[in-house]
């Protein structure tokens, strides 16, 4: 056999009976049989072919079957659409009883025994067939699926509206909505990042609408995760789009948690982009000292929300109280509004007021009366 063929060696040695070819002509269910009574036995579209297949896909001289000793083989004659043996394209291959030749789109069975077609079907496994691909969704179905998905996500976003309140007057100064069940930092590790990114966008939209529905403060700070801070220009673009969509009368701000270590250069870049676009900056969960506050001079936030740990022991020991006093002094020096955390007892609040603190956080229950799920469902 030629070295360029796809021949792996004889599959089986046939008996002395004259082999035959069995096939059903295109468009017919009748089984035809043609005896291979001489060699080489030519297959093609030409009228002089030993087995003529009338199809434009079949070349005039497509393939030939020949005998070498006691072994039969098939050779492709340079056809346009090729020759297959049991689904594998070959240039030349040995033949065994029951092998299926693919002559373009026509299947021909090589039979070298007295076994009938029905006997062969009962003893040979069926050839696997590819399962049909599901039909593509129509445009209207895509819109419907997206609307239902958005409605489901909207209902699954529980938000807590934290308000920055002036201690003296009790009036709202700013709002820091936060999601109570989803951790934005998990977006970097979640398998479905696109879904969580959409969840975050809907959460921001709902947070702004909640503050408008409750007529809360006009300053709204929305949380940003670390992956967004690495691309401050994209972060600003997303906030500008949100502001345009809602036609906000107030001011948007970005809330950054200090629980994750952020380098100074990263905060500088974020601060610069926010200031140029007219957005505010709030840092959350601060638990450092006055020196840490002074390090924020190049990117001083508008609000600095203290961690609960900053208040531990201030009514019992002098050191925590002096620490708070020095932090407040550093904030006043840089024009930063220092905010007490929520859940502060009356004694601690009184001590903080003596130190000069003017703002604290008060939580408001989440609002379940927004109409977006219903509207999203109707959109489909």
Coordinates of N, CA and C in Angstrom, one line a residue, residues 168-372:
X168 N -26.5 66.7 66.2 CA -27.2 67.8 66.8 C -28.6 68.0 66.3
X169 N -28.8 67.9 65.0 CA -30.2 68.2 64.4 C -30.9 66.9 64.1
X170 N -30.2 65.8 63.8 CA -30.8 64.5 63.4 C -31.1 64.5 61.9
X171 N -30.7 65.5 61.2 CA -31.0 65.6 59.7 C -30.0 64.7 59.0
X172 N -30.5 64.2 57.8 CA -29.7 63.3 57.0 C -28.6 64.1 56.3
X173 N -27.4 63.6 56.3 CA -26.3 64.3 55.6 C -25.9 63.5 54.3
X174 N -25.9 62.2 54.4 CA -25.6 61.4 53.2 C -26.1 60.0 53.5
X175 N -26.1 59.2 52.4 CA -26.6 57.8 52.5 C -25.5 56.8 52.0
X176 N -25.4 55.7 52.6 CA -24.4 54.7 52.2 C -25.2 53.3 52.1
X177 N -25.9 53.1 51.0 CA -26.6 51.9 50.9 C -25.6 50.7 50.8
X178 N -26.0 49.6 51.4 CA -25.1 48.4 51.3 C -26.0 47.2 51.2
X179 N -25.4 46.2 50.4 CA -26.1 44.9 50.2 C -25.8 44.0 51.4
X180 N -26.8 43.4 51.9 CA -26.6 42.6 53.1 C -26.3 41.1 52.9
X181 N -26.3 40.7 51.6 CA -26.1 39.2 51.4 C -25.0 38.9 50.4
X182 N -24.7 39.9 49.5 CA -23.7 39.6 48.4 C -22.4 40.4 48.8
X183 N -21.3 39.7 48.7 CA -20.0 40.4 48.9 C -19.4 40.7 47.6
X184 N -19.3 42.0 47.3 CA -18.8 42.5 46.0 C -17.4 41.9 45.7
X185 N -16.6 41.7 46.7 CA -15.2 41.2 46.5 C -15.2 39.8 45.9
X186 N -16.3 39.0 46.1 CA -16.4 37.7 45.6 C -16.5 37.7 44.0
X187 N -16.8 38.8 43.4 CA -16.9 38.8 42.0 C -15.6 38.4 41.3
X188 N -14.5 38.6 41.9 CA -13.2 38.3 41.3 C -13.0 36.8 41.3
X189 N -13.7 36.0 42.2 CA -13.5 34.6 42.3 C -14.8 33.8 41.8
X190 N -15.8 34.4 41.5 CA -17.1 33.7 41.2 C -17.0 33.2 39.7
X191 N -17.6 32.0 39.5 CA -17.6 31.4 38.2 C -18.3 32.3 37.2
X192 N -19.4 32.9 37.6 CA -20.2 33.7 36.7 C -20.0 35.1 37.0
X193 N -19.0 35.7 36.5 CA -18.7 37.1 36.8 C -19.7 38.1 36.1
X194 N -20.1 37.7 34.9 CA -21.1 38.6 34.2 C -22.4 38.7 35.0
X195 N -22.8 37.6 35.6 CA -24.1 37.7 36.4 C -23.9 38.5 37.6
X196 N -22.8 38.4 38.3 CA -22.6 39.2 39.5 C -22.3 40.7 39.2
X197 N -21.7 40.9 38.0 CA -21.6 42.3 37.6 C -22.9 42.9 37.3
X198 N -23.8 42.2 36.7 CA -25.2 42.7 36.5 C -25.9 42.9 37.8
X199 N -25.7 42.0 38.7 CA -26.3 42.1 40.1 C -25.8 43.3 40.7
X200 N -24.6 43.7 40.6 CA -24.0 44.9 41.2 C -24.6 46.1 40.6
X201 N -24.8 46.1 39.3 CA -25.4 47.3 38.6 C -26.8 47.5 39.0
X202 N -27.6 46.4 39.1 CA -29.0 46.5 39.5 C -29.1 47.0 41.0
X203 N -28.1 46.5 41.8 CA -28.1 46.9 43.2 C -27.9 48.4 43.3
X204 N -27.0 49.0 42.5 CA -26.8 50.4 42.6 C -28.0 51.2 42.1
X205 N -28.7 50.7 41.1 CA -29.9 51.3 40.6 C -30.9 51.3 41.6
X206 N -31.1 50.2 42.3 CA -32.1 50.1 43.3 C -31.8 50.9 44.5
X207 N -30.5 51.0 44.9 CA -30.1 51.8 46.0 C -30.5 53.3 45.8
X208 N -30.2 53.8 44.6 CA -30.5 55.2 44.3 C -32.0 55.4 44.3
X209 N -32.8 54.5 43.7 CA -34.2 54.7 43.7 C -34.8 54.6 45.1
X210 N -34.2 53.8 46.0 CA -34.6 53.7 47.4 C -34.4 55.0 48.1
X211 N -33.3 55.6 47.9 CA -33.1 56.9 48.6 C -34.1 58.0 48.1
X212 N -34.4 57.9 46.8 CA -35.4 58.9 46.2 C -36.8 58.6 46.8
X213 N -37.1 57.3 46.9 CA -38.4 56.9 47.4 C -38.6 57.3 48.9
X214 N -37.5 57.2 49.7 CA -37.6 57.6 51.1 C -37.3 59.0 51.3
X215 N -37.0 59.8 50.3 CA -36.6 61.2 50.4 C -35.5 61.4 51.4
X216 N -34.5 60.5 51.2 CA -33.3 60.6 52.1 C -32.4 61.6 51.6
X217 N -31.2 61.7 52.1 CA -30.2 62.7 51.7 C -29.9 62.7 50.3
X218 N -29.5 63.8 49.7 CA -29.2 63.9 48.3 C -27.8 63.4 48.0
X219 N -27.0 63.1 48.9 CA -25.6 62.6 48.7 C -25.7 61.0 48.9
X220 N -25.4 60.3 47.8 CA -25.6 58.8 47.9 C -24.2 58.2 47.5
X221 N -23.7 57.4 48.4 CA -22.4 56.8 48.2 C -22.6 55.3 47.9
X222 N -22.2 54.9 46.7 CA -22.3 53.5 46.3 C -21.0 52.8 46.3
X223 N -21.1 51.5 46.8 CA -19.8 50.8 47.0 C -19.2 50.4 45.7
X224 N -17.9 50.3 45.7 CA -17.1 49.9 44.6 C -16.1 48.8 45.1
X225 N -16.0 47.7 44.3 CA -15.1 46.6 44.7 C -13.7 46.9 44.2
X226 N -12.7 46.1 44.6 CA -11.4 46.4 44.3 C -11.1 46.2 42.8
X227 N -11.7 45.3 42.1 CA -11.5 45.2 40.7 C -11.9 46.4 39.9
X228 N -12.9 47.1 40.4 CA -13.3 48.4 39.7 C -12.3 49.5 40.0
X229 N -11.7 49.5 41.2 CA -10.8 50.6 41.5 C -9.5 50.5 40.7
X230 N -9.2 49.3 40.1 CA -8.0 49.2 39.3 C -8.3 49.8 37.9
X231 N -9.5 50.1 37.6 CA -9.8 50.8 36.3 C -10.7 52.0 36.7
X232 N -10.1 53.1 37.3 CA -10.9 54.2 37.8 C -11.7 54.9 36.7
X233 N -11.2 54.9 35.5 CA -11.9 55.6 34.4 C -13.2 54.9 34.0
X234 N -13.1 53.6 34.0 CA -14.4 52.8 33.7 C -15.3 52.9 34.9
X235 N -14.8 53.0 36.1 CA -15.7 53.2 37.3 C -16.4 54.6 37.1
X236 N -15.7 55.6 36.8 CA -16.3 56.9 36.6 C -17.4 56.9 35.5
X237 N -17.1 56.2 34.4 CA -18.0 56.1 33.3 C -19.3 55.4 33.7
X238 N -19.2 54.3 34.5 CA -20.4 53.6 35.0 C -21.2 54.5 35.9
X239 N -20.6 55.3 36.7 CA -21.3 56.2 37.6 C -22.0 57.4 36.8
X240 N -21.3 57.9 35.8 CA -21.9 58.9 34.9 C -23.1 58.4 34.2
X241 N -23.0 57.1 33.7 CA -24.1 56.5 33.0 C -25.3 56.4 34.0
X242 N -25.1 56.0 35.2 CA -26.1 55.8 36.2 C -26.7 57.2 36.5
X243 N -25.9 58.2 36.6 CA -26.4 59.6 36.9 C -27.3 60.1 35.8
X244 N -26.9 59.8 34.6 CA -27.7 60.3 33.4 C -29.0 59.5 33.3
X245 N -29.0 58.2 33.6 CA -30.2 57.4 33.5 C -31.2 57.8 34.5
X246 N -30.8 58.2 35.7 CA -31.8 58.5 36.8 C -32.1 60.0 36.9
X247 N -31.4 60.8 36.1 CA -31.5 62.3 36.2 C -31.5 62.8 37.6
X248 N -30.4 62.5 38.3 CA -30.2 62.7 39.7 C -30.1 64.2 40.0
X249 N -30.8 64.7 41.0 CA -30.6 66.1 41.5 C -29.5 66.2 42.5
X250 N -29.2 65.1 43.1 CA -28.1 65.1 44.1 C -26.8 64.7 43.6
X251 N -25.9 64.3 44.5 CA -24.5 64.0 44.1 C -24.2 62.5 44.4
X252 N -23.6 61.9 43.5 CA -23.1 60.5 43.7 C -21.7 60.5 44.3
X253 N -21.5 59.5 45.1 CA -20.1 59.3 45.6 C -19.8 57.8 45.6
X254 N -18.5 57.5 45.7 CA -18.0 56.1 45.7 C -17.5 55.8 47.1
X255 N -18.0 54.7 47.6 CA -17.6 54.2 49.0 C -16.6 53.1 48.8
X256 N -15.5 53.2 49.5 CA -14.4 52.2 49.4 C -14.1 51.7 50.8
X257 N -14.2 50.4 50.9 CA -13.9 49.7 52.2 C -12.4 49.6 52.4
X258 N -12.0 50.0 53.6 CA -10.5 49.9 53.9 C -10.2 48.6 54.6
X259 N -11.2 47.6 54.6 CA -10.9 46.3 55.2 C -9.9 45.6 54.3
X260 N -9.9 45.8 53.0 CA -8.9 45.3 52.1 C -7.7 46.3 52.0
X261 N -6.5 45.8 52.0 CA -5.4 46.7 51.9 C -5.3 47.4 50.5
X262 N -5.3 48.7 50.5 CA -5.2 49.4 49.2 C -4.0 50.3 49.3
X263 N -3.2 50.3 48.3 CA -2.0 51.1 48.3 C -2.3 52.5 48.0
X264 N -1.5 53.4 48.4 CA -1.7 54.9 48.3 C -1.8 55.3 46.8
X265 N -1.0 54.7 45.9 CA -1.1 55.1 44.5 C -2.4 54.8 43.9
X266 N -3.0 53.7 44.3 CA -4.3 53.3 43.8 C -5.4 54.3 44.2
X267 N -5.3 54.7 45.5 CA -6.3 55.7 46.0 C -6.1 57.0 45.4
X268 N -4.9 57.4 45.1 CA -4.6 58.7 44.4 C -5.2 58.7 43.0
X269 N -5.1 57.6 42.3 CA -5.7 57.5 40.9 C -7.2 57.6 41.0
X270 N -7.8 56.9 41.9 CA -9.3 56.9 42.0 C -9.7 58.3 42.5
X271 N -9.1 58.9 43.5 CA -9.4 60.2 44.0 C -9.4 61.2 42.9
X272 N -8.3 61.2 42.1 CA -8.1 62.2 41.0 C -9.3 62.1 39.9
X273 N -9.6 60.8 39.5 CA -10.6 60.6 38.5 C -12.0 61.1 39.1
X274 N -12.3 60.8 40.3 CA -13.6 61.1 40.9 C -13.7 62.6 41.0
X275 N -12.7 63.3 41.5 CA -12.7 64.8 41.6 C -12.9 65.4 40.3
X276 N -12.3 65.0 39.2 CA -12.4 65.6 37.9 C -13.8 65.4 37.4
X277 N -14.5 64.3 37.7 CA -15.8 64.0 37.3 C -16.9 64.6 38.2
X278 N -16.5 65.2 39.3 CA -17.4 65.8 40.3 C -18.1 64.8 41.2
X279 N -17.5 63.6 41.5 CA -18.0 62.7 42.4 C -17.3 62.7 43.7
X280 N -18.0 62.3 44.8 CA -17.5 62.3 46.1 C -16.8 61.0 46.5
X281 N -16.1 61.0 47.6 CA -15.3 59.8 48.0 C -15.6 59.6 49.5
X282 N -15.9 58.4 49.8 CA -16.1 58.0 51.2 C -15.3 56.8 51.5
X283 N -14.6 56.8 52.6 CA -13.8 55.6 53.1 C -14.5 55.0 54.3
X284 N -14.6 53.7 54.2 CA -15.4 52.9 55.2 C -14.5 52.0 56.0
X285 N -15.0 51.7 57.2 CA -14.3 50.7 58.1 C -12.9 51.2 58.5
X286 N -12.7 52.5 58.8 CA -11.4 53.0 59.2 C -11.2 52.6 60.7
X287 N -10.0 52.1 61.0 CA -9.6 51.7 62.4 C -8.2 52.0 62.7
X288 N -7.6 53.1 62.0 CA -6.2 53.5 62.3 C -6.1 54.6 63.3
X289 N -4.9 55.2 63.2 CA -4.6 56.3 64.1 C -4.6 57.6 63.4
X290 N -4.2 58.7 64.1 CA -4.1 60.0 63.5 C -3.1 60.1 62.4
X291 N -2.0 59.3 62.5 CA -1.0 59.3 61.5 C -1.5 58.6 60.2
X292 N -2.4 57.7 60.3 CA -3.0 57.1 59.1 C -4.0 58.1 58.5
X293 N -4.6 58.9 59.2 CA -5.5 59.9 58.7 C -4.7 60.9 57.9
X294 N -3.5 61.3 58.5 CA -2.7 62.3 57.8 C -2.1 61.8 56.5
X295 N -2.0 60.4 56.4 CA -1.5 59.8 55.1 C -2.5 60.0 54.0
X296 N -3.7 60.3 54.4 CA -4.8 60.5 53.4 C -4.8 61.9 52.8
X297 N -3.8 62.7 53.1 CA -3.8 64.1 52.7 C -3.9 64.3 51.2
X298 N -3.2 63.4 50.4 CA -3.2 63.6 49.0 C -4.5 63.1 48.3
X299 N -5.3 62.3 49.1 CA -6.6 61.8 48.5 C -7.6 61.8 49.7
X300 N -7.7 63.0 50.3 CA -8.6 63.1 51.4 C -10.1 62.8 51.0
X301 N -10.8 61.9 51.7 CA -12.2 61.6 51.4 C -13.1 62.7 52.0
X302 N -14.3 62.7 51.5 CA -15.3 63.6 52.0 C -15.8 63.1 53.4
X303 N -16.0 61.8 53.5 CA -16.4 61.1 54.7 C -15.5 60.0 55.1
X304 N -15.2 59.8 56.4 CA -14.4 58.7 56.9 C -15.3 58.0 57.9
X305 N -15.8 56.8 57.6 CA -16.7 56.1 58.5 C -15.8 55.2 59.4
X306 N -15.9 55.4 60.7 CA -15.1 54.6 61.6 C -15.6 53.2 61.8
X307 N -14.7 52.3 62.1 CA -15.0 51.0 62.4 C -15.5 50.9 63.9
X308 N -16.3 49.8 64.2 CA -16.8 49.6 65.6 C -15.6 49.5 66.5
X309 N -14.5 48.9 66.0 CA -13.4 48.7 66.9 C -12.8 50.0 67.5
X310 N -13.0 51.1 66.8 CA -12.5 52.3 67.2 C -13.1 52.8 68.6
X311 N -14.3 52.3 68.9 CA -15.0 52.7 70.1 C -14.8 51.8 71.3
X312 N -14.1 50.7 71.1 CA -13.9 49.8 72.2 C -13.1 50.4 73.3
X313 N -13.7 50.5 74.5 CA -13.0 50.9 75.7 C -12.9 52.4 75.9
X314 N -13.6 53.2 75.1 CA -13.4 54.7 75.3 C -14.1 55.2 76.5
X315 N -15.0 54.4 77.1 CA -15.7 54.9 78.3 C -15.0 54.3 79.5
X316 N -14.0 53.5 79.3 CA -13.3 52.8 80.5 C -11.9 53.2 80.6
X317 N -11.3 53.5 79.5 CA -9.8 53.8 79.5 C -9.5 55.1 78.8
X318 N -8.4 55.7 79.2 CA -8.1 57.0 78.6 C -7.4 56.8 77.2
X319 N -6.6 55.7 77.0 CA -5.9 55.6 75.7 C -6.8 55.5 74.5
X320 N -7.9 54.7 74.5 CA -8.8 54.7 73.3 C -9.5 56.1 73.1
X321 N -9.7 56.8 74.2 CA -10.4 58.1 74.1 C -9.4 59.1 73.4
X322 N -8.1 59.0 73.9 CA -7.1 59.9 73.3 C -6.9 59.6 71.8
X323 N -7.0 58.3 71.5 CA -6.8 57.9 70.1 C -7.9 58.5 69.2
X324 N -9.2 58.4 69.7 CA -10.3 59.0 69.0 C -10.2 60.5 68.9
X325 N -9.7 61.1 69.9 CA -9.6 62.6 69.9 C -8.5 63.0 68.9
X326 N -7.4 62.3 68.8 CA -6.4 62.6 67.8 C -6.8 62.4 66.4
X327 N -7.6 61.3 66.2 CA -8.2 61.0 64.9 C -9.1 62.1 64.4
X328 N -10.0 62.6 65.3 CA -10.9 63.6 65.0 C -10.1 64.9 64.7
X329 N -9.1 65.2 65.4 CA -8.3 66.4 65.1 C -7.6 66.4 63.8
X330 N -7.1 65.2 63.4 CA -6.5 65.0 62.1 C -7.5 65.2 61.0
X331 N -8.8 64.7 61.2 CA -9.8 64.8 60.2 C -10.2 66.3 60.0
X332 N -10.3 67.0 61.1 CA -10.7 68.4 61.1 C -9.6 69.2 60.3
X333 N -8.3 68.8 60.5 CA -7.2 69.5 59.9 C -7.3 69.3 58.3
X334 N -7.8 68.1 57.9 CA -7.8 67.9 56.4 C -9.2 68.1 55.9
X335 N -10.2 68.6 56.7 CA -11.5 68.9 56.2 C -12.3 67.6 55.9
X336 N -12.0 66.5 56.6 CA -12.7 65.3 56.5 C -13.8 65.2 57.5
X337 N -15.0 64.7 57.1 CA -16.1 64.5 58.1 C -16.0 63.1 58.7
X338 N -15.6 63.0 59.9 CA -15.5 61.7 60.6 C -16.8 61.3 61.1
X339 N -17.2 60.1 60.9 CA -18.6 59.6 61.2 C -18.5 58.4 62.1
X340 N -19.3 58.4 63.2 CA -19.3 57.3 64.1 C -20.1 56.1 63.5
X341 N -19.7 54.9 63.9 CA -20.4 53.8 63.3 C -21.8 53.6 64.0
X342 N -22.6 52.7 63.4 CA -23.9 52.5 63.9 C -23.8 51.7 65.2
X343 N -25.0 51.5 65.9 CA -25.1 50.7 67.1 C -24.2 51.3 68.2
X344 N -24.2 52.6 68.4 CA -23.5 53.2 69.4 C -24.4 53.4 70.6
X345 N -23.9 53.0 71.8 CA -24.8 53.2 73.0 C -24.8 54.6 73.4
X346 N -25.8 55.0 74.3 CA -26.0 56.4 74.6 C -24.7 57.0 75.4
X347 N -24.1 56.2 76.2 CA -22.9 56.6 77.0 C -21.8 56.9 76.0
X348 N -21.6 56.0 75.1 CA -20.5 56.2 74.1 C -20.7 57.4 73.2
X349 N -22.0 57.6 72.8 CA -22.3 58.7 71.9 C -22.1 60.0 72.7
X350 N -22.5 60.1 74.0 CA -22.3 61.3 74.8 C -20.8 61.6 74.9
X351 N -19.9 60.5 75.1 CA -18.5 60.8 75.2 C -17.9 61.3 73.9
X352 N -18.4 60.7 72.8 CA -17.9 61.2 71.4 C -18.4 62.6 71.2
X353 N -19.5 63.0 71.6 CA -20.0 64.4 71.4 C -19.1 65.3 72.2
X354 N -18.6 64.9 73.3 CA -17.7 65.7 74.1 C -16.4 65.9 73.4
X355 N -16.0 64.9 72.6 CA -14.8 65.0 71.8 C -14.9 65.9 70.6
X356 N -16.2 66.1 70.2 CA -16.4 67.0 69.1 C -17.0 66.3 67.8
X357 N -17.4 65.0 68.0 CA -17.9 64.3 66.8 C -19.3 64.9 66.5
X358 N -19.6 65.0 65.2 CA -20.8 65.7 64.7 C -21.7 64.8 63.9
X359 N -21.2 63.6 63.5 CA -22.0 62.8 62.6 C -22.0 61.3 63.1
X360 N -23.1 60.6 62.8 CA -23.1 59.1 63.1 C -23.9 58.5 62.0
X361 N -23.9 57.1 62.0 CA -24.6 56.3 61.1 C -25.9 55.8 61.8
X362 N -27.0 55.9 61.1 CA -28.2 55.2 61.5 C -28.7 54.4 60.4
X363 N -29.1 53.1 60.7 CA -29.6 52.2 59.7 C -31.1 52.3 59.5
X364 N -31.5 52.1 58.3 CA -33.0 52.2 58.0 C -33.4 50.8 57.4
X365 N -34.5 50.3 57.7 CA -34.9 49.0 57.2 C -35.0 49.0 55.6
X366 N -34.8 47.9 55.0 CA -34.8 47.8 53.6 C -36.3 47.9 53.1
X367 N -36.4 48.5 51.9 CA -37.7 48.8 51.3 C -38.0 47.8 50.3
X368 N -39.2 47.1 50.5 CA -39.6 46.0 49.5 C -40.7 46.5 48.6
X369 N -41.0 47.8 48.6 CA -42.2 48.3 47.9 C -41.8 48.9 46.5
X370 N -40.6 48.8 46.1 CA -40.2 49.3 44.8 C -40.9 48.5 43.7
X371 N -41.2 49.1 42.6 CA -42.0 48.4 41.6 C -41.2 47.8 40.4
X372 N -39.9 47.8 40.5 CA -39.1 47.4 39.3 C -39.4 45.9 39.0

